[in-house]
Coordinates of C-alpha atoms in Angstrom, one line a residue:
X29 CA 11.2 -10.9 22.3
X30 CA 9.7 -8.2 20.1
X31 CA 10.7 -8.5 16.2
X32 CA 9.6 -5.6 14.5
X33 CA 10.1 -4.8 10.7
X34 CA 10.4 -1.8 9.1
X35 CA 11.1 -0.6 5.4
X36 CA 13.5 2.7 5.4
X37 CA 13.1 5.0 3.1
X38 CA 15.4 7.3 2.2
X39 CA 14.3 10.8 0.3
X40 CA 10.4 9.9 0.5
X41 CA 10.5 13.4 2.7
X42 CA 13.2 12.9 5.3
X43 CA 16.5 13.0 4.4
X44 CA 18.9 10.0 3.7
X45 CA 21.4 11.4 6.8
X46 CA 18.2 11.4 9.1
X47 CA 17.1 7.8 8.1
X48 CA 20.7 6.4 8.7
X49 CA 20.9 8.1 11.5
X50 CA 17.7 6.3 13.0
X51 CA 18.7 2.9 12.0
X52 CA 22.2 3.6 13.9
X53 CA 19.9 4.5 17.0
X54 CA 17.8 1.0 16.4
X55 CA 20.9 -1.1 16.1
X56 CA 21.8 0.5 19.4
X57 CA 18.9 -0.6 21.4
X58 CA 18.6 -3.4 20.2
X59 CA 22.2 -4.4 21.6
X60 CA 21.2 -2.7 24.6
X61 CA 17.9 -4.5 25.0
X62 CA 18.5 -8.1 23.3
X63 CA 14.3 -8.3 23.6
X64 CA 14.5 -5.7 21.0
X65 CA 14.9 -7.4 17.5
X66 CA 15.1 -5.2 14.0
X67 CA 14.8 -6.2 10.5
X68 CA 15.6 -3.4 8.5
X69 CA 15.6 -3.2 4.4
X70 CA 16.4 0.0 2.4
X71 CA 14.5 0.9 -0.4
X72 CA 15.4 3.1 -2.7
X73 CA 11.8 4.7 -3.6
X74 CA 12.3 8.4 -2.5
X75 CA 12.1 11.5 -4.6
X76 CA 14.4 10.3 -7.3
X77 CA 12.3 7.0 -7.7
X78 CA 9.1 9.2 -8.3
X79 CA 10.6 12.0 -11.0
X80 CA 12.0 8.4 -12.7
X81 CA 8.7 6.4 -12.3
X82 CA 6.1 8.9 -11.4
X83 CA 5.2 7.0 -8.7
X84 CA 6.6 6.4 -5.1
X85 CA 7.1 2.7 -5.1
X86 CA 6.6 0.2 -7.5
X87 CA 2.6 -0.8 -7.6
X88 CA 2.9 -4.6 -6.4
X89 CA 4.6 -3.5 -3.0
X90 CA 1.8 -4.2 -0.5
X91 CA 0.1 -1.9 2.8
X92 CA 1.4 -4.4 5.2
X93 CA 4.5 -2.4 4.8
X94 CA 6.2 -0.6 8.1
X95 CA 7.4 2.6 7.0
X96 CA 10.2 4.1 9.0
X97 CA 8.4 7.8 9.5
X98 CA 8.6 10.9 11.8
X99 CA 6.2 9.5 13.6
X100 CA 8.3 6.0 14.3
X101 CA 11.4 8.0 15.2
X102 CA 9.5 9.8 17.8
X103 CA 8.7 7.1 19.0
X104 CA 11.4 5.1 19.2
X105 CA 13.2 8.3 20.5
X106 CA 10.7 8.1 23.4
X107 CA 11.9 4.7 24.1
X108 CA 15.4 5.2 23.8
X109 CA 15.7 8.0 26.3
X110 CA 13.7 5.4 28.7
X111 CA 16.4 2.9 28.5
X112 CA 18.6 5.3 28.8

């Protein structure tokens, strides 16, 4: 099995309709490959969090941190049409 984690977040640059839009195409392959496992969390540190805070996430968050990017949907797209 392959668990992976990612943090999704919304606004840091792509859109909040594009980020829910990915983690409907992870749910579906992971119930179309059960090797696939997802553990999503939503964070709400996109452009509004940074004109509140003046900073893009809170200081203590760490780099181990997956972030759902363009470059993660590409792949995963990749992936998906190989299932398919």
């Amino acid at each position: 099995m392959r668990n992976y984690s990612i943090a999704a977040i919304p606004a840091d640059g792509i859109g909040p309709e594009v980020i829910s839009a990915g983690i409907e195409v992870l749910k579906a392959l992971s119930h179309r490959d059960p090797q696939l496992k997802f553990d999503i969390q939503t964070f709400d540190w996109g452009s509004d969090y940074c004109k509140r805070y003046g900073v893009m996430m809170p200081e203590e968050v760490g780099t181990e941190v997956a972030i759902f990017t363009r470059v993660g949907v590409t792949r995963i797209m990749r992936y998906a049409f190989k299932l398919a």
